[in-house]
PDB file of N, CA and C in Angstrom:
ATOM      1  N   MET A  11       7.971  10.616  -0.092  1.00 83.00           N
ATOM      2  CA  MET A  11       8.236  11.290  -1.371  1.00 83.00           C
ATOM      3  C   MET A  11       8.112  10.276  -2.500  1.00 83.00           C
ATOM      4  N   ASP A  12       8.660   9.068  -2.290  1.00 85.00           N
ATOM      5  CA  ASP A  12       8.579   8.056  -3.362  1.00 85.00           C
ATOM      6  C   ASP A  12       7.141   7.721  -3.704  1.00 85.00           C
ATOM      7  N   ARG A  13       6.296   7.637  -2.674  1.00 91.00           N
ATOM      8  CA  ARG A  13       4.867   7.337  -2.933  1.00 91.00           C
ATOM      9  C   ARG A  13       4.208   8.439  -3.762  1.00 91.00           C
ATOM     10  N   PHE A  14       4.624   9.680  -3.494  1.00 91.00           N
ATOM     11  CA  PHE A  14       4.082  10.809  -4.252  1.00 91.00           C
ATOM     12  C   PHE A  14       4.455  10.695  -5.719  1.00 91.00           C
ATOM     13  N   TRP A  15       5.747  10.503  -6.009  1.00 91.00           N
ATOM     14  CA  TRP A  15       6.201  10.391  -7.399  1.00 91.00           C
ATOM     15  C   TRP A  15       5.527   9.179  -8.083  1.00 91.00           C
ATOM     16  N   THR A  16       5.350   8.084  -7.352  1.00 94.00           N
ATOM     17  CA  THR A  16       4.676   6.894  -7.913  1.00 94.00           C
ATOM     18  C   THR A  16       3.210   7.249  -8.255  1.00 94.00           C
ATOM     19  N   ALA A  17       2.568   8.039  -7.409  1.00 95.00           N
ATOM     20  CA  ALA A  17       1.186   8.440  -7.667  1.00 95.00           C
ATOM     21  C   ALA A  17       1.124   9.345  -8.892  1.00 95.00           C
ATOM     22  N   VAL A  18       2.112  10.204  -9.077  1.00 96.00           N
ATOM     23  CA  VAL A  18       2.150  11.063 -10.264  1.00 96.00           C
ATOM     24  C   VAL A  18       2.253  10.212 -11.528  1.00 96.00           C
ATOM     25  N   VAL A  19       3.142   9.249 -11.519  1.00 96.00           N
ATOM     26  CA  VAL A  19       3.327   8.382 -12.692  1.00 96.00           C
ATOM     27  C   VAL A  19       2.041   7.609 -12.973  1.00 96.00           C
ATOM     28  N   ALA A  20       1.428   7.062 -11.937  1.00 97.00           N
ATOM     29  CA  ALA A  20       0.179   6.304 -12.129  1.00 97.00           C
ATOM     30  C   ALA A  20      -0.903   7.209 -12.702  1.00 97.00           C
ATOM     31  N   TRP A  21      -1.012   8.422 -12.210  1.00 97.00           N
ATOM     32  CA  TRP A  21      -2.009   9.362 -12.706  1.00 97.00           C
ATOM     33  C   TRP A  21      -1.718   9.687 -14.186  1.00 97.00           C
ATOM     34  N   CYS A  22      -0.457   9.945 -14.507  1.00 97.00           N
ATOM     35  CA  CYS A  22      -0.100  10.266 -15.911  1.00 97.00           C
ATOM     36  C   CYS A  22      -0.483   9.105 -16.819  1.00 97.00           C
ATOM     37  N   ASP A  23      -0.197   7.887 -16.395  1.00 97.00           N
ATOM     38  CA  ASP A  23      -0.539   6.719 -17.192  1.00 97.00           C
ATOM     39  C   ASP A  23      -2.063   6.580 -17.341  1.00 97.00           C
ATOM     40  N   GLU A  24      -2.792   6.800 -16.256  1.00 97.00           N
ATOM     41  CA  GLU A  24      -4.252   6.712 -16.317  1.00 97.00           C
ATOM     42  C   GLU A  24      -4.844   7.780 -17.219  1.00 97.00           C
ATOM     43  N   GLN A  25      -4.252   8.978 -17.211  1.00 96.00           N
ATOM     44  CA  GLN A  25      -4.794  10.094 -17.983  1.00 96.00           C
ATOM     45  C   GLN A  25      -4.255  10.124 -19.402  1.00 96.00           C
ATOM     46  N   GLY A  26      -3.377   9.248 -19.758  1.00 96.00           N
ATOM     47  CA  GLY A  26      -2.812   9.236 -21.087  1.00 96.00           C
ATOM     48  C   GLY A  26      -1.763  10.314 -21.343  1.00 96.00           C
ATOM     49  N   VAL A  27      -1.172  10.821 -20.252  1.00 95.00           N
ATOM     50  CA  VAL A  27      -0.125  11.824 -20.370  1.00 95.00           C
ATOM     51  C   VAL A  27       1.138  11.123 -20.822  1.00 95.00           C
ATOM     52  N   ALA A  28       1.691  11.530 -21.958  1.00 94.00           N
ATOM     53  CA  ALA A  28       2.893  10.862 -22.505  1.00 94.00           C
ATOM     54  C   ALA A  28       4.120  11.427 -21.766  1.00 94.00           C
ATOM     55  N   LEU A  29       4.774  10.569 -21.053  1.00 95.00           N
ATOM     56  CA  LEU A  29       5.989  10.984 -20.348  1.00 95.00           C
ATOM     57  C   LEU A  29       7.150  10.911 -21.313  1.00 95.00           C
ATOM     58  N   GLU A  30       8.069  11.856 -21.185  1.00 91.00           N
ATOM     59  CA  GLU A  30       9.223  11.911 -22.086  1.00 91.00           C
ATOM     60  C   GLU A  30      10.196  10.792 -21.790  1.00 91.00           C
ATOM     61  N   SER A  31      11.042  10.531 -22.791  1.00 92.00           N
ATOM     62  CA  SER A  31      12.149   9.581 -22.606  1.00 92.00           C
ATOM     63  C   SER A  31      13.144  10.197 -21.647  1.00 92.00           C
ATOM     64  N   GLY A  32      13.742   9.344 -20.847  1.00 87.00           N
ATOM     65  CA  GLY A  32      14.792   9.821 -19.937  1.00 87.00           C
ATOM     66  C   GLY A  32      16.155   9.956 -20.584  1.00 87.00           C
ATOM     67  N   ALA A  33      16.222   9.639 -21.876  1.00 89.00           N
ATOM     68  CA  ALA A  33      17.506   9.696 -22.575  1.00 89.00           C
ATOM     69  C   ALA A  33      18.132  11.083 -22.552  1.00 89.00           C
ATOM     70  N   SER A  34      17.350  12.128 -22.688  1.00 84.00           N
ATOM     71  CA  SER A  34      17.920  13.477 -22.717  1.00 84.00           C
ATOM     72  C   SER A  34      18.503  13.845 -21.352  1.00 84.00           C
ATOM     73  N   LEU A  35      17.880  13.389 -20.287  1.00 82.00           N
ATOM     74  CA  LEU A  35      18.421  13.656 -18.953  1.00 82.00           C
ATOM     75  C   LEU A  35      19.709  12.885 -18.714  1.00 82.00           C
ATOM     76  N   ARG A  36      19.751  11.641 -19.133  1.00 84.00           N
ATOM     77  CA  ARG A  36      20.966  10.826 -18.972  1.00 84.00           C
ATOM     78  C   ARG A  36      22.116  11.319 -19.829  1.00 84.00           C
ATOM     79  N   ALA A  37      21.819  12.057 -20.907  1.00 89.00           N
ATOM     80  CA  ALA A  37      22.850  12.567 -21.814  1.00 89.00           C
ATOM     81  C   ALA A  37      23.575  13.802 -21.278  1.00 89.00           C
ATOM     82  N   VAL A  38      23.039  14.427 -20.277  1.00 89.00           N
ATOM     83  CA  VAL A  38      23.665  15.631 -19.732  1.00 89.00           C
ATOM     84  C   VAL A  38      24.958  15.264 -19.029  1.00 89.00           C
ATOM     85  N   GLU A  39      26.071  15.791 -19.535  1.00 90.00           N
ATOM     86  CA  GLU A  39      27.363  15.445 -18.961  1.00 90.00           C
ATOM     87  C   GLU A  39      27.959  16.487 -18.051  1.00 90.00           C
ATOM     88  N   HIS A  40      27.531  17.728 -18.185  1.00 91.00           N
ATOM     89  CA  HIS A  40      28.083  18.820 -17.377  1.00 91.00           C
ATOM     90  C   HIS A  40      27.609  18.642 -15.920  1.00 91.00           C
ATOM     91  N   PRO A  41      28.513  18.462 -14.989  1.00 90.00           N
ATOM     92  CA  PRO A  41      28.134  18.141 -13.607  1.00 90.00           C
ATOM     93  C   PRO A  41      27.219  19.179 -12.938  1.00 90.00           C
ATOM     94  N   ARG A  42      27.472  20.474 -13.151  1.00 92.00           N
ATOM     95  CA  ARG A  42      26.668  21.503 -12.504  1.00 92.00           C
ATOM     96  C   ARG A  42      25.262  21.516 -13.096  1.00 92.00           C
ATOM     97  N   LEU A  43      25.158  21.385 -14.428  1.00 90.00           N
ATOM     98  CA  LEU A  43      23.841  21.364 -15.063  1.00 90.00           C
ATOM     99  C   LEU A  43      23.088  20.095 -14.639  1.00 90.00           C
ATOM    100  N   ARG A  44      23.783  18.996 -14.578  1.00 86.00           N
ATOM    101  CA  ARG A  44      23.164  17.749 -14.127  1.00 86.00           C
ATOM    102  C   ARG A  44      22.647  17.862 -12.685  1.00 86.00           C
ATOM    103  N   SER A  45      23.396  18.557 -11.824  1.00 87.00           N
ATOM    104  CA  SER A  45      22.961  18.703 -10.423  1.00 87.00           C
ATOM    105  C   SER A  45      21.695  19.562 -10.321  1.00 87.00           C
ATOM    106  N   ILE A  46      21.455  20.416 -11.299  1.00 86.00           N
ATOM    107  CA  ILE A  46      20.223  21.211 -11.338  1.00 86.00           C
ATOM    108  C   ILE A  46      19.055  20.389 -11.900  1.00 86.00           C
ATOM    109  N   MET A  47      19.334  19.645 -12.948  1.00 84.00           N
ATOM    110  CA  MET A  47      18.270  18.914 -13.629  1.00 84.00           C
ATOM    111  C   MET A  47      17.791  17.653 -12.898  1.00 84.00           C
ATOM    112  N   TRP A  48      18.704  16.887 -12.358  1.00 80.00           N
ATOM    113  CA  TRP A  48      18.341  15.604 -11.755  1.00 80.00           C
ATOM    114  C   TRP A  48      17.289  15.705 -10.656  1.00 80.00           C
ATOM    115  N   PRO A  49      17.365  16.675  -9.735  1.00 82.00           N
ATOM    116  CA  PRO A  49      16.345  16.707  -8.691  1.00 82.00           C
ATOM    117  C   PRO A  49      14.937  17.068  -9.203  1.00 82.00           C
ATOM    118  N   SER A  50      14.853  17.605 -10.419  1.00 84.00           N
ATOM    119  CA  SER A  50      13.531  18.001 -10.931  1.00 84.00           C
ATOM    120  C   SER A  50      12.849  16.906 -11.722  1.00 84.00           C
ATOM    121  N   CYS A  51      13.462  15.753 -11.828  1.00 88.00           N
ATOM    122  CA  CYS A  51      12.897  14.650 -12.631  1.00 88.00           C
ATOM    123  C   CYS A  51      13.156  13.324 -11.895  1.00 88.00           C
ATOM    124  N   ARG A  52      12.389  12.354 -12.257  1.00 90.00           N
ATOM    125  CA  ARG A  52      12.599  10.992 -11.780  1.00 90.00           C
ATOM    126  C   ARG A  52      12.677  10.085 -13.015  1.00 90.00           C
ATOM    127  N   SER A  53      13.715   9.281 -13.088  1.00 88.00           N
ATOM    128  CA  SER A  53      13.872   8.319 -14.172  1.00 88.00           C
ATOM    129  C   SER A  53      13.123   7.046 -13.792  1.00 88.00           C
ATOM    130  N   LEU A  54      12.393   6.491 -14.754  1.00 92.00           N
ATOM    131  CA  LEU A  54      11.627   5.288 -14.508  1.00 92.00           C
ATOM    132  C   LEU A  54      12.316   4.075 -15.116  1.00 92.00           C
ATOM    133  N   ALA A  55      12.022   2.905 -14.604  1.00 92.00           N
ATOM    134  CA  ALA A  55      12.660   1.668 -15.060  1.00 92.00           C
ATOM    135  C   ALA A  55      12.408   1.393 -16.535  1.00 92.00           C
ATOM    136  N   ASP A  56      11.315   1.904 -17.057  1.00 95.00           N
ATOM    137  CA  ASP A  56      10.978   1.652 -18.485  1.00 95.00           C
ATOM    138  C   ASP A  56      11.612   2.656 -19.440  1.00 95.00           C
ATOM    139  N   GLY A  57      12.486   3.538 -18.913  1.00 93.00           N
ATOM    140  CA  GLY A  57      13.197   4.477 -19.769  1.00 93.00           C
ATOM    141  C   GLY A  57      12.545   5.845 -19.854  1.00 93.00           C
ATOM    142  N   ARG A  58      11.378   5.997 -19.313  1.00 95.00           N
ATOM    143  CA  ARG A  58      10.705   7.305 -19.309  1.00 95.00           C
ATOM    144  C   ARG A  58      11.147   8.130 -18.116  1.00 95.00           C
ATOM    145  N   GLN A  59      10.787   9.402 -18.144  1.00 94.00           N
ATOM    146  CA  GLN A  59      11.050  10.237 -16.988  1.00 94.00           C
ATOM    147  C   GLN A  59       9.786  11.028 -16.669  1.00 94.00           C
ATOM    148  N   VAL A  60       9.626  11.324 -15.403  1.00 94.00           N
ATOM    149  CA  VAL A  60       8.527  12.185 -14.949  1.00 94.00           C
ATOM    150  C   VAL A  60       9.168  13.431 -14.414  1.00 94.00           C
ATOM    151  N   SER A  61       8.586  14.611 -14.764  1.00 92.00           N
ATOM    152  CA  SER A  61       9.248  15.893 -14.430  1.00 92.00           C
ATOM    153  C   SER A  61       8.356  16.714 -13.519  1.00 92.00           C
ATOM    154  N   VAL A  62       8.898  17.856 -13.069  1.00 89.00           N
ATOM    155  CA  VAL A  62       8.116  18.750 -12.250  1.00 89.00           C
ATOM    156  C   VAL A  62       6.888  19.283 -12.993  1.00 89.00           C
ATOM    157  N   ALA A  63       6.977  19.383 -14.315  1.00 92.00           N
ATOM    158  CA  ALA A  63       5.784  19.793 -15.083  1.00 92.00           C
ATOM    159  C   ALA A  63       4.669  18.763 -14.948  1.00 92.00           C
ATOM    160  N   ASP A  64       5.027  17.486 -14.935  1.00 95.00           N
ATOM    161  CA  ASP A  64       4.031  16.426 -14.713  1.00 95.00           C
ATOM    162  C   ASP A  64       3.490  16.511 -13.284  1.00 95.00           C
ATOM    163  N   VAL A  65       4.353  16.813 -12.341  1.00 93.00           N
ATOM    164  CA  VAL A  65       3.961  16.922 -10.946  1.00 93.00           C
ATOM    165  C   VAL A  65       2.923  18.064 -10.818  1.00 93.00           C
ATOM    166  N   LEU A  66       3.174  19.202 -11.450  1.00 92.00           N
ATOM    167  CA  LEU A  66       2.284  20.344 -11.363  1.00 92.00           C
ATOM    168  C   LEU A  66       0.919  19.976 -11.950  1.00 92.00           C
ATOM    169  N   ALA A  67       0.909  19.310 -13.098  1.00 95.00           N
ATOM    170  CA  ALA A  67      -0.343  18.889 -13.709  1.00 95.00           C
ATOM    171  C   ALA A  67      -1.138  17.980 -12.744  1.00 95.00           C
ATOM    172  N   TYR A  68      -0.414  17.052 -12.114  1.00 95.00           N
ATOM    173  CA  TYR A  68      -1.040  16.150 -11.125  1.00 95.00           C
ATOM    174  C   TYR A  68      -1.602  16.935  -9.959  1.00 95.00           C
ATOM    175  N   GLU A  69      -0.817  17.844  -9.404  1.00 93.00           N
ATOM    176  CA  GLU A  69      -1.265  18.624  -8.278  1.00 93.00           C
ATOM    177  C   GLU A  69      -2.548  19.415  -8.578  1.00 93.00           C
ATOM    178  N   LEU A  70      -2.558  20.037  -9.735  1.00 93.00           N
ATOM    179  CA  LEU A  70      -3.705  20.836 -10.128  1.00 93.00           C
ATOM    180  C   LEU A  70      -4.945  19.975 -10.369  1.00 93.00           C
ATOM    181  N   ALA A  71      -4.728  18.783 -10.898  1.00 94.00           N
ATOM    182  CA  ALA A  71      -5.837  17.893 -11.221  1.00 94.00           C
ATOM    183  C   ALA A  71      -6.430  17.219  -9.987  1.00 94.00           C
ATOM    184  N   VAL A  72      -5.602  16.774  -9.078  1.00 93.00           N
ATOM    185  CA  VAL A  72      -6.122  15.984  -7.951  1.00 93.00           C
ATOM    186  C   VAL A  72      -6.067  16.760  -6.617  1.00 93.00           C
ATOM    187  N   GLY A  73      -5.389  17.879  -6.571  1.00 89.00           N
ATOM    188  CA  GLY A  73      -5.334  18.677  -5.364  1.00 89.00           C
ATOM    189  C   GLY A  73      -4.424  18.162  -4.279  1.00 89.00           C
ATOM    190  N   VAL A  74      -3.484  17.283  -4.636  1.00 86.00           N
ATOM    191  CA  VAL A  74      -2.526  16.731  -3.671  1.00 86.00           C
ATOM    192  C   VAL A  74      -1.158  17.326  -3.957  1.00 86.00           C
ATOM    193  N   PRO A  75      -0.657  18.187  -3.054  1.00 86.00           N
ATOM    194  CA  PRO A  75       0.637  18.812  -3.304  1.00 86.00           C
ATOM    195  C   PRO A  75       1.819  17.916  -3.019  1.00 86.00           C
ATOM    196  N   MET A  76       2.949  18.205  -3.648  1.00 84.00           N
ATOM    197  CA  MET A  76       4.181  17.501  -3.337  1.00 84.00           C
ATOM    198  C   MET A  76       4.578  17.849  -1.909  1.00 84.00           C
ATOM    199  N   PRO A  77       4.843  16.850  -1.100  1.00 82.00           N
ATOM    200  CA  PRO A  77       5.231  17.125   0.303  1.00 82.00           C
ATOM    201  C   PRO A  77       6.408  18.095   0.400  1.00 82.00           C
ATOM    202  N   GLY A  78       6.197  19.199   1.079  1.00 75.00           N
ATOM    203  CA  GLY A  78       7.246  20.152   1.295  1.00 75.00           C
ATOM    204  C   GLY A  78       7.501  21.154   0.190  1.00 75.00           C
ATOM    205  N   PHE A  79       6.980  20.852  -1.027  1.00 68.00           N
ATOM    206  CA  PHE A  79       7.289  21.769  -2.157  1.00 68.00           C
ATOM    207  C   PHE A  79       6.070  22.059  -3.017  1.00 68.00           C
ATOM    208  N   GLY A  80       4.959  21.488  -2.710  1.00 54.00           N
ATOM    209  CA  GLY A  80       3.812  21.504  -3.599  1.00 54.00           C
ATOM    210  C   GLY A  80       3.241  22.891  -3.916  1.00 54.00           C
ATOM    211  N   HIS A  81       2.580  22.930  -5.037  1.00 54.00           N
ATOM    212  CA  HIS A  81       1.893  24.120  -5.502  1.00 54.00           C
ATOM    213  C   HIS A  81       0.587  24.239  -4.700  1.00 54.00           C
ATOM    214  N   ARG A  82       0.420  25.346  -4.019  1.00 56.00           N
ATOM    215  CA  ARG A  82      -0.809  25.557  -3.251  1.00 56.00           C
ATOM    216  C   ARG A  82      -1.462  26.854  -3.783  1.00 56.00           C
ATOM    217  N   PRO A  83      -2.376  26.721  -4.732  1.00 54.00           N
ATOM    218  CA  PRO A  83      -2.977  27.918  -5.281  1.00 54.00           C
ATOM    219  C   PRO A  83      -3.779  28.683  -4.224  1.00 54.00           C
ATOM    220  N   THR A  84      -3.717  29.979  -4.325  1.00 48.00           N
ATOM    221  CA  THR A  84      -4.514  30.780  -3.404  1.00 48.00           C
ATOM    222  C   THR A  84      -5.820  31.136  -4.109  1.00 48.00           C
ATOM    223  N   ALA A  85      -6.880  31.059  -3.309  1.00 47.00           N
ATOM    224  CA  ALA A  85      -8.229  31.313  -3.868  1.00 47.00           C
ATOM    225  C   ALA A  85      -8.359  32.793  -3.992  1.00 47.00           C
TER     226      ALA A  85
END
């Protein structure tokens, strides 16, 4: 799973996709809301975050689904 998220970040950087700041995610204080939001994003060491929206764009562009959860379009 970590390799998949790393590939998404690399693809976003290569394609010029601007990843959002992780500040908004870190600012969520409500525990239940945080438990919903945290699994859908990954915080990066440089302060950015990659989200499921970025994952979907990656999947559609390169055809590699997220292991166990990926978008598999039907023809």
